[in-house]
Protein backbone atom coordinates (compact mmCIF):
# COMPACT_ATOMS: atom_id res chain seq x y z
CA MET A 1 -0.56 -124.41 95.51
CA VAL A 2 -3.19 -126.25 96.53
CA LEU A 3 -6.89 -126.06 95.14
CA ALA A 4 -9.46 -126.64 98.03
CA ARG A 5 -12.96 -128.07 97.41
CA ALA A 6 -15.17 -125.70 99.45
CA ARG A 7 -18.65 -124.09 100.53
CA ALA A 8 -18.99 -120.64 99.92
CA VAL A 9 -21.92 -118.14 99.85
CA ASP A 10 -22.04 -115.26 97.95
CA GLY A 11 -24.21 -112.58 99.76
CA PRO A 12 -26.26 -112.40 102.96
CA ASP A 13 -29.55 -113.95 101.79
CA LYS A 14 -27.45 -116.41 99.10
CA PRO A 15 -27.45 -120.08 100.06
CA PHE A 16 -24.15 -122.03 100.18
CA ARG A 17 -22.95 -123.39 97.01
CA PHE A 18 -19.57 -125.49 96.02
CA ALA A 19 -16.40 -123.80 95.11
CA GLU A 20 -12.91 -124.31 94.52
CA ILE A 21 -10.35 -122.11 96.48
CA LYS A 22 -6.65 -121.94 96.02
CA ARG A 23 -4.63 -122.22 99.24
CA ARG A 24 -1.20 -120.46 99.07
CA GLU A 25 2.17 -122.31 98.18
CA LEU A 26 3.90 -123.59 101.71
CA ASP A 27 6.20 -120.42 103.20
CA GLU A 28 8.91 -120.99 105.46
CA GLN A 29 6.92 -121.77 108.36
CA ASP A 30 3.67 -123.00 107.02
CA VAL A 31 1.51 -125.90 107.71
CA LEU A 32 -0.70 -127.58 105.05
CA ILE A 33 -3.83 -129.25 106.60
CA GLU A 34 -6.21 -131.57 105.27
CA ILE A 35 -9.29 -130.49 107.34
CA LYS A 36 -11.39 -133.54 108.40
CA PHE A 37 -14.12 -131.74 110.12
CA ALA A 38 -15.37 -128.03 110.67
CA GLY A 39 -17.80 -126.80 113.42
CA ILE A 40 -20.46 -124.01 112.71
CA CYS A 41 -20.02 -121.37 115.09
CA HIS A 42 -23.02 -118.24 115.51
CA SER A 43 -20.08 -116.01 114.30
CA ASP A 44 -20.04 -117.84 111.03
CA ILE A 45 -23.96 -116.88 110.76
CA HIS A 46 -23.38 -113.39 111.72
CA THR A 47 -20.47 -112.89 109.14
CA ALA A 48 -22.21 -114.92 106.47
CA HIS A 49 -25.48 -112.70 106.97
CA GLY A 50 -23.39 -109.59 106.76
CA GLU A 51 -24.43 -108.71 110.69
CA TRP A 52 -21.06 -107.42 111.63
CA GLY A 53 -20.41 -105.01 108.57
CA HIS A 54 -18.87 -105.14 105.16
CA VAL A 55 -17.96 -109.19 103.89
CA HIS A 56 -16.00 -109.40 100.96
CA TYR A 57 -18.03 -112.38 99.51
CA PRO A 58 -17.73 -114.95 97.80
CA LEU A 59 -17.11 -115.94 101.67
CA VAL A 60 -15.91 -119.40 102.97
CA PRO A 61 -16.75 -119.42 106.83
CA GLY A 62 -15.28 -121.81 109.95
CA HIS A 63 -12.99 -121.38 112.25
CA GLU A 64 -13.35 -124.62 114.21
CA ILE A 65 -11.08 -126.53 112.29
CA ALA A 66 -9.47 -129.91 112.97
CA GLY A 67 -7.59 -132.36 110.59
CA LEU A 68 -4.15 -133.74 110.03
CA VAL A 69 -1.12 -132.42 108.53
CA THR A 70 -0.01 -133.41 105.21
CA ALA A 71 2.91 -130.83 104.39
CA VAL A 72 5.12 -128.50 105.93
CA GLY A 73 7.30 -125.79 105.17
CA PRO A 74 11.33 -126.29 105.68
CA GLY A 75 11.45 -123.84 108.54
CA VAL A 76 8.74 -125.69 110.32
CA THR A 77 9.71 -127.29 113.64
CA LYS A 78 6.59 -128.09 115.64
CA TYR A 79 4.77 -130.16 113.55
CA GLN A 80 5.29 -133.02 111.14
CA ILE A 81 3.21 -134.85 108.80
CA GLY A 82 0.50 -136.83 110.23
CA ASP A 83 0.16 -134.67 113.43
CA ARG A 84 -3.63 -134.30 114.62
CA VAL A 85 -3.92 -130.37 114.71
CA GLY A 86 -6.39 -128.09 114.89
CA VAL A 87 -7.22 -124.20 113.87
CA GLY A 88 -9.06 -121.63 115.37
CA CYS A 89 -10.68 -118.21 114.85
CA MET A 90 -7.16 -116.64 113.95
CA VAL A 91 -4.43 -117.49 111.49
CA ASP A 92 -2.00 -114.86 112.43
CA SER A 93 -0.97 -111.28 114.00
CA CYS A 94 2.07 -108.94 114.11
CA GLY A 95 3.95 -111.04 116.68
CA GLU A 96 5.58 -107.65 117.79
CA CYS A 97 3.17 -105.74 119.82
CA GLU A 98 2.74 -105.93 123.79
CA ASN A 99 -0.35 -108.16 123.63
CA CYS A 100 1.42 -110.59 120.89
CA LEU A 101 4.49 -110.82 123.20
CA ARG A 102 2.15 -111.30 126.20
CA GLY A 103 0.63 -114.62 124.28
CA GLU A 104 -2.37 -112.77 123.67
CA GLU A 105 -2.55 -112.70 119.95
CA GLN A 106 -6.16 -112.50 119.73
CA TYR A 107 -6.01 -108.76 121.24
CA CYS A 108 -3.25 -107.87 118.51
CA LEU A 109 -2.79 -103.98 118.60
CA ASN A 110 -2.07 -103.99 115.07
CA GLY A 111 -5.40 -106.60 114.48
CA ASN A 112 -5.18 -110.11 114.22
CA VAL A 113 -5.69 -112.15 110.71
CA PRO A 114 -9.16 -113.81 111.36
CA THR A 115 -9.31 -117.35 110.00
CA TYR A 116 -11.89 -115.93 107.13
CA ALA A 117 -13.44 -112.55 106.22
CA GLY A 118 -10.11 -110.71 107.06
CA VAL A 119 -6.81 -110.03 104.81
CA ASP A 120 -3.48 -112.10 105.11
CA LYS A 121 -0.14 -110.84 105.16
CA TYR A 122 0.13 -111.43 101.55
CA GLY A 123 -2.85 -109.09 100.74
CA GLU A 124 -5.49 -112.15 100.08
CA PRO A 125 -8.71 -112.53 101.52
CA THR A 126 -8.76 -115.17 104.24
CA GLN A 127 -11.38 -118.37 103.72
CA GLY A 128 -12.06 -120.36 106.61
CA GLY A 129 -12.73 -124.16 107.33
CA TYR A 130 -15.78 -125.10 105.20
CA SER A 131 -13.22 -126.63 102.93
CA THR A 132 -11.03 -129.58 102.43
CA HIS A 133 -7.39 -127.60 103.00
CA ILE A 134 -6.03 -124.84 104.65
CA VAL A 135 -2.26 -123.32 104.75
CA VAL A 136 -1.58 -121.67 108.44
CA THR A 137 1.76 -120.44 109.93
CA GLU A 138 3.06 -123.19 112.46
CA ASP A 139 2.68 -120.85 115.12
CA PHE A 140 -1.28 -120.40 114.89
CA VAL A 141 -1.78 -124.53 114.59
CA VAL A 142 -2.38 -125.97 118.17
CA ARG A 143 -2.37 -130.10 118.80
CA ILE A 144 -5.23 -132.09 119.08
CA PRO A 145 -4.60 -134.55 121.93
CA ASP A 146 -4.95 -138.50 121.04
CA ASN A 147 -7.81 -139.15 123.19
CA ILE A 148 -9.94 -136.54 121.45
CA GLY A 149 -11.74 -137.36 118.22
CA LEU A 150 -11.18 -135.02 115.37
CA ASP A 151 -15.16 -134.22 115.21
CA ALA A 152 -15.65 -133.52 118.58
CA ALA A 153 -12.54 -131.57 119.00
CA ALA A 154 -13.39 -129.16 116.06
CA PRO A 155 -15.84 -126.86 118.29
CA LEU A 156 -13.39 -126.77 120.85
CA LEU A 157 -11.23 -124.32 118.56
CA CYS A 158 -13.79 -121.47 119.37
CA ALA A 159 -16.54 -122.60 121.84
CA GLY A 160 -14.16 -124.08 124.16
CA ILE A 161 -11.72 -121.49 124.25
CA THR A 162 -14.09 -118.68 124.17
CA THR A 163 -15.63 -119.67 127.41
CA TYR A 164 -12.17 -121.18 128.77
CA SER A 165 -10.43 -118.13 128.47
CA PRO A 166 -13.03 -115.71 131.07
CA LEU A 167 -13.55 -118.83 133.43
CA ASN A 168 -9.66 -119.20 133.37
CA LEU A 169 -9.03 -115.36 133.86
CA TRP A 170 -11.64 -114.55 136.59
CA GLN A 171 -10.50 -117.69 138.45
CA ALA A 172 -13.56 -120.06 138.33
CA GLY A 173 -13.04 -122.80 140.80
CA PRO A 174 -13.89 -124.44 144.04
CA GLY A 175 -15.79 -121.60 146.29
CA LYS A 176 -16.95 -119.94 143.07
CA LYS A 177 -20.09 -119.84 142.25
CA VAL A 178 -20.69 -119.37 138.38
CA ALA A 179 -23.93 -118.94 136.59
CA VAL A 180 -23.87 -119.45 132.53
CA ILE A 181 -26.72 -117.76 130.62
CA GLY A 182 -27.65 -119.97 127.88
CA LEU A 183 -27.11 -123.47 127.40
CA GLY A 184 -26.20 -123.58 123.52
CA GLY A 185 -22.83 -124.00 121.63
CA LEU A 186 -20.91 -121.97 123.91
CA GLY A 187 -23.21 -122.63 127.26
CA HIS A 188 -22.69 -125.96 127.11
CA MET A 189 -19.24 -125.76 126.83
CA GLY A 190 -19.05 -123.22 129.51
CA VAL A 191 -21.09 -125.71 131.71
CA LYS A 192 -18.75 -128.28 131.34
CA ILE A 193 -15.51 -126.48 132.05
CA ALA A 194 -16.77 -124.66 134.81
CA HIS A 195 -17.50 -127.91 136.88
CA ALA A 196 -14.45 -129.51 136.13
CA MET A 197 -12.67 -126.42 137.46
CA GLY A 198 -14.51 -127.13 140.60
CA ALA A 199 -17.15 -124.07 140.61
CA GLU A 200 -20.48 -124.51 141.62
CA VAL A 201 -22.40 -124.02 138.48
CA THR A 202 -25.98 -122.58 137.55
CA VAL A 203 -27.60 -122.54 134.21
CA LEU A 204 -29.86 -119.49 133.21
CA SER A 205 -31.98 -120.09 130.42
CA GLN A 206 -35.41 -119.02 128.97
CA THR A 207 -37.22 -122.13 129.95
CA LEU A 208 -36.25 -125.43 131.73
CA SER A 209 -36.52 -127.20 128.50
CA LYS A 210 -32.87 -128.35 128.60
CA LYS A 211 -32.44 -128.94 132.31
CA GLU A 212 -31.87 -132.43 132.37
CA ASP A 213 -29.18 -131.88 129.96
CA GLY A 214 -27.80 -129.05 132.04
CA LEU A 215 -27.65 -131.05 135.00
CA LYS A 216 -25.97 -133.91 133.12
CA PHE A 217 -23.07 -131.47 131.99
CA GLY A 218 -22.35 -130.85 135.49
CA ALA A 219 -24.60 -127.75 136.75
CA GLN A 220 -25.67 -128.37 140.06
CA HIS A 221 -28.69 -125.51 139.40
CA TYR A 222 -30.89 -124.57 136.48
CA TYR A 223 -33.64 -121.69 136.37
CA ALA A 224 -36.03 -120.10 133.91
CA THR A 225 -35.28 -116.71 133.16
CA LYS A 226 -38.73 -116.39 131.73
CA ASP A 227 -40.04 -116.59 135.28
CA PRO A 228 -39.67 -113.31 137.28
CA GLU A 229 -39.33 -115.11 140.65
CA THR A 230 -35.87 -116.37 139.45
CA PHE A 231 -34.34 -112.75 139.54
CA LYS A 232 -35.63 -112.33 142.92
CA GLU A 233 -34.57 -115.78 144.24
CA LEU A 234 -30.89 -115.55 142.76
CA ALA A 235 -30.50 -111.91 143.62
CA GLY A 236 -26.44 -111.14 144.91
CA THR A 237 -25.68 -114.81 144.62
CA PHE A 238 -23.04 -115.09 141.80
CA ASP A 239 -18.96 -114.58 141.72
CA LEU A 240 -18.99 -114.95 137.79
CA ILE A 241 -21.60 -114.84 135.06
CA ILE A 242 -20.77 -115.88 131.77
CA ASN A 243 -23.35 -114.70 129.35
CA THR A 244 -23.27 -116.79 125.83
CA VAL A 245 -26.29 -115.44 124.35
CA SER A 246 -25.87 -113.63 121.05
CA ALA A 247 -29.14 -111.70 121.70
CA VAL A 248 -30.03 -108.40 123.27
CA ILE A 249 -31.17 -109.34 127.20
CA ASN A 250 -31.72 -106.97 129.94
CA LEU A 251 -28.15 -106.57 131.10
CA ASP A 252 -29.63 -104.91 134.64
CA ALA A 253 -31.40 -107.74 135.60
CA TYR A 254 -28.24 -110.03 135.56
CA LEU A 255 -26.15 -107.67 136.68
CA GLY A 256 -28.25 -107.77 139.70
CA LEU A 257 -27.61 -111.35 140.21
CA LEU A 258 -24.02 -110.73 141.19
CA LYS A 259 -22.60 -110.50 144.51
CA LEU A 260 -20.27 -107.65 145.69
CA ASP A 261 -17.28 -107.05 143.48
CA GLY A 262 -19.03 -110.01 141.07
CA THR A 263 -18.31 -109.86 137.05
CA LEU A 264 -20.68 -110.35 134.50
CA VAL A 265 -18.48 -111.45 131.28
CA ASN A 266 -20.21 -111.48 127.71
CA VAL A 267 -18.90 -113.59 125.08
CA GLY A 268 -21.98 -113.53 123.03
CA ALA A 269 -22.07 -111.00 120.36
CA PRO A 270 -25.25 -109.47 119.30
CA GLY A 271 -25.73 -107.87 116.01
CA GLU A 272 -27.34 -104.82 118.20
CA PRO A 273 -25.88 -102.83 121.09
CA LEU A 274 -26.37 -103.49 124.74
CA SER A 275 -27.33 -101.00 127.19
CA VAL A 276 -26.52 -100.88 131.04
CA ASN A 277 -27.75 -98.79 133.73
CA VAL A 278 -24.64 -97.25 135.54
CA MET A 279 -26.22 -97.80 138.76
CA SER A 280 -26.18 -101.59 138.21
CA LEU A 281 -22.60 -101.50 138.30
CA ILE A 282 -22.09 -98.83 141.22
CA GLY A 283 -24.47 -100.59 143.87
CA HIS A 284 -22.24 -103.47 144.73
CA ARG A 285 -18.84 -102.54 142.73
CA ARG A 286 -19.97 -104.91 139.99
CA SER A 287 -18.44 -105.18 136.76
CA PHE A 288 -19.53 -105.61 133.20
CA ALA A 289 -16.85 -107.26 130.81
CA GLY A 290 -16.09 -108.61 127.84
CA SER A 291 -13.82 -111.57 126.42
CA MET A 292 -12.95 -112.79 123.45
CA ILE A 293 -11.25 -116.31 122.40
CA GLY A 294 -7.61 -117.03 124.30
CA GLY A 295 -4.61 -116.85 122.59
CA ILE A 296 -2.48 -119.80 121.34
CA ARG A 297 -0.93 -121.14 124.19
CA GLU A 298 -4.23 -120.71 126.18
CA THR A 299 -6.20 -122.59 123.44
CA GLN A 300 -3.28 -125.17 123.85
CA GLU A 301 -3.46 -125.38 127.36
CA MET A 302 -7.91 -125.62 127.08
CA LEU A 303 -7.52 -128.61 124.84
CA ASP A 304 -4.97 -130.29 127.32
CA PHE A 305 -7.39 -129.54 130.25
CA CYS A 306 -10.38 -131.13 128.07
CA SER A 307 -8.31 -134.25 127.37
CA GLU A 308 -7.43 -134.40 131.00
CA HIS A 309 -11.04 -134.02 132.18
CA GLY A 310 -12.56 -135.98 129.31
CA ILE A 311 -14.45 -132.95 128.49
CA VAL A 312 -15.92 -132.91 124.77
CA PRO A 313 -18.77 -131.05 123.22
CA ASN A 314 -22.18 -132.69 122.44
CA ILE A 315 -21.95 -132.68 118.45
CA GLU A 316 -24.37 -133.51 115.68
CA VAL A 317 -22.03 -134.00 112.53
CA ILE A 318 -23.54 -133.16 109.36
CA SER A 319 -22.62 -133.25 105.51
CA ALA A 320 -22.05 -130.16 103.50
CA ASP A 321 -25.24 -130.24 101.61
CA GLN A 322 -26.88 -129.15 105.09
CA ILE A 323 -25.26 -126.16 106.18
CA ASP A 324 -28.24 -124.27 105.02
CA GLU A 325 -30.25 -126.04 107.09
CA ALA A 326 -28.05 -126.20 109.87
CA TYR A 327 -28.00 -122.35 110.10
CA GLU A 328 -31.70 -122.20 109.83
CA ARG A 329 -31.59 -124.87 113.06
CA VAL A 330 -28.84 -122.68 114.91
CA LEU A 331 -31.38 -119.68 114.65
CA ALA A 332 -33.97 -121.92 115.76
CA SER A 333 -32.21 -123.07 118.58
CA ASP A 334 -32.62 -126.45 117.40
CA VAL A 335 -29.26 -128.28 117.53
CA ARG A 336 -27.92 -129.95 120.88
CA TYR A 337 -24.94 -128.43 120.85
CA ARG A 338 -22.92 -128.00 117.79
CA PHE A 339 -23.03 -128.86 114.23
CA VAL A 340 -19.92 -130.17 112.91
CA ILE A 341 -19.31 -130.59 108.78
CA ASP A 342 -17.84 -133.88 107.74
CA THR A 343 -15.78 -132.29 105.26
CA SER A 344 -14.96 -135.16 103.24
CA THR A 345 -18.83 -134.28 102.01
CA ILE A 346 -18.01 -131.35 100.31
């Protein structure tokens, strides 16, 4: 058993504090990972603040994890000590249902085990990556390519795969017009990945304050959604729209930007319900969809794709003492574009 250093929160309005948490002894297929870097996802904030339902506190968030293998169970065949690896939003699933057998463990019919704020097969609450070590079964560990730094790799385990998966499923590529709503942690990855896939990319942001960045990331066009003319000019333009914002927006206005048979996919998850007028869908056979992360196989595919195309997130590395400040800055949209915790500072 490993005693890991961590940063935990004791309630929705509590600050982060130092904690020590026990990581289980290695089972047959388990891998012990020394965490080097952990990204801060907006999901961490929603969960820590209790906005998505009941939370078992104390809570150690973090599901964008990059580090090194330091020990393996006797039955492990995929990894060895010293390997560069990552862990994303889930650490287990039933492995037997229809969806798991398809490699879509994130949609496990019996419920996947989230990296934090869940309960593992041993009946223990899961604790995440704001810590120095984690134990994960080898089937839920991915390999980080050598040309991606561990600090930059961490956000790929959530922000990267969350945008890659719908872009991949809805076949963003040459000849397709793709819009990304929001240029934050998720959005800037969506732009980079869609561009690398060969799509014509447009950013839809409230203002033009990040236009220069958006164009550098690969967008050909950038529009301010606060300008009502934007929705008139772009009506019926896009094959695919990826909504990355975790806030309530006027879905009907954005659905109007889709072509015949176009799809708007929500990957942002606001705490309040979203509403849509069904006529916005019926009129041009449009679709409104949702997407989570990808399965383990697709997550590895995403990492290899990013390696091949030189795609990494834009990050700001912080110390563990800056987590509370980082949360405030994320809520104020004051980050370009992902905070990453150096876990050596815990």
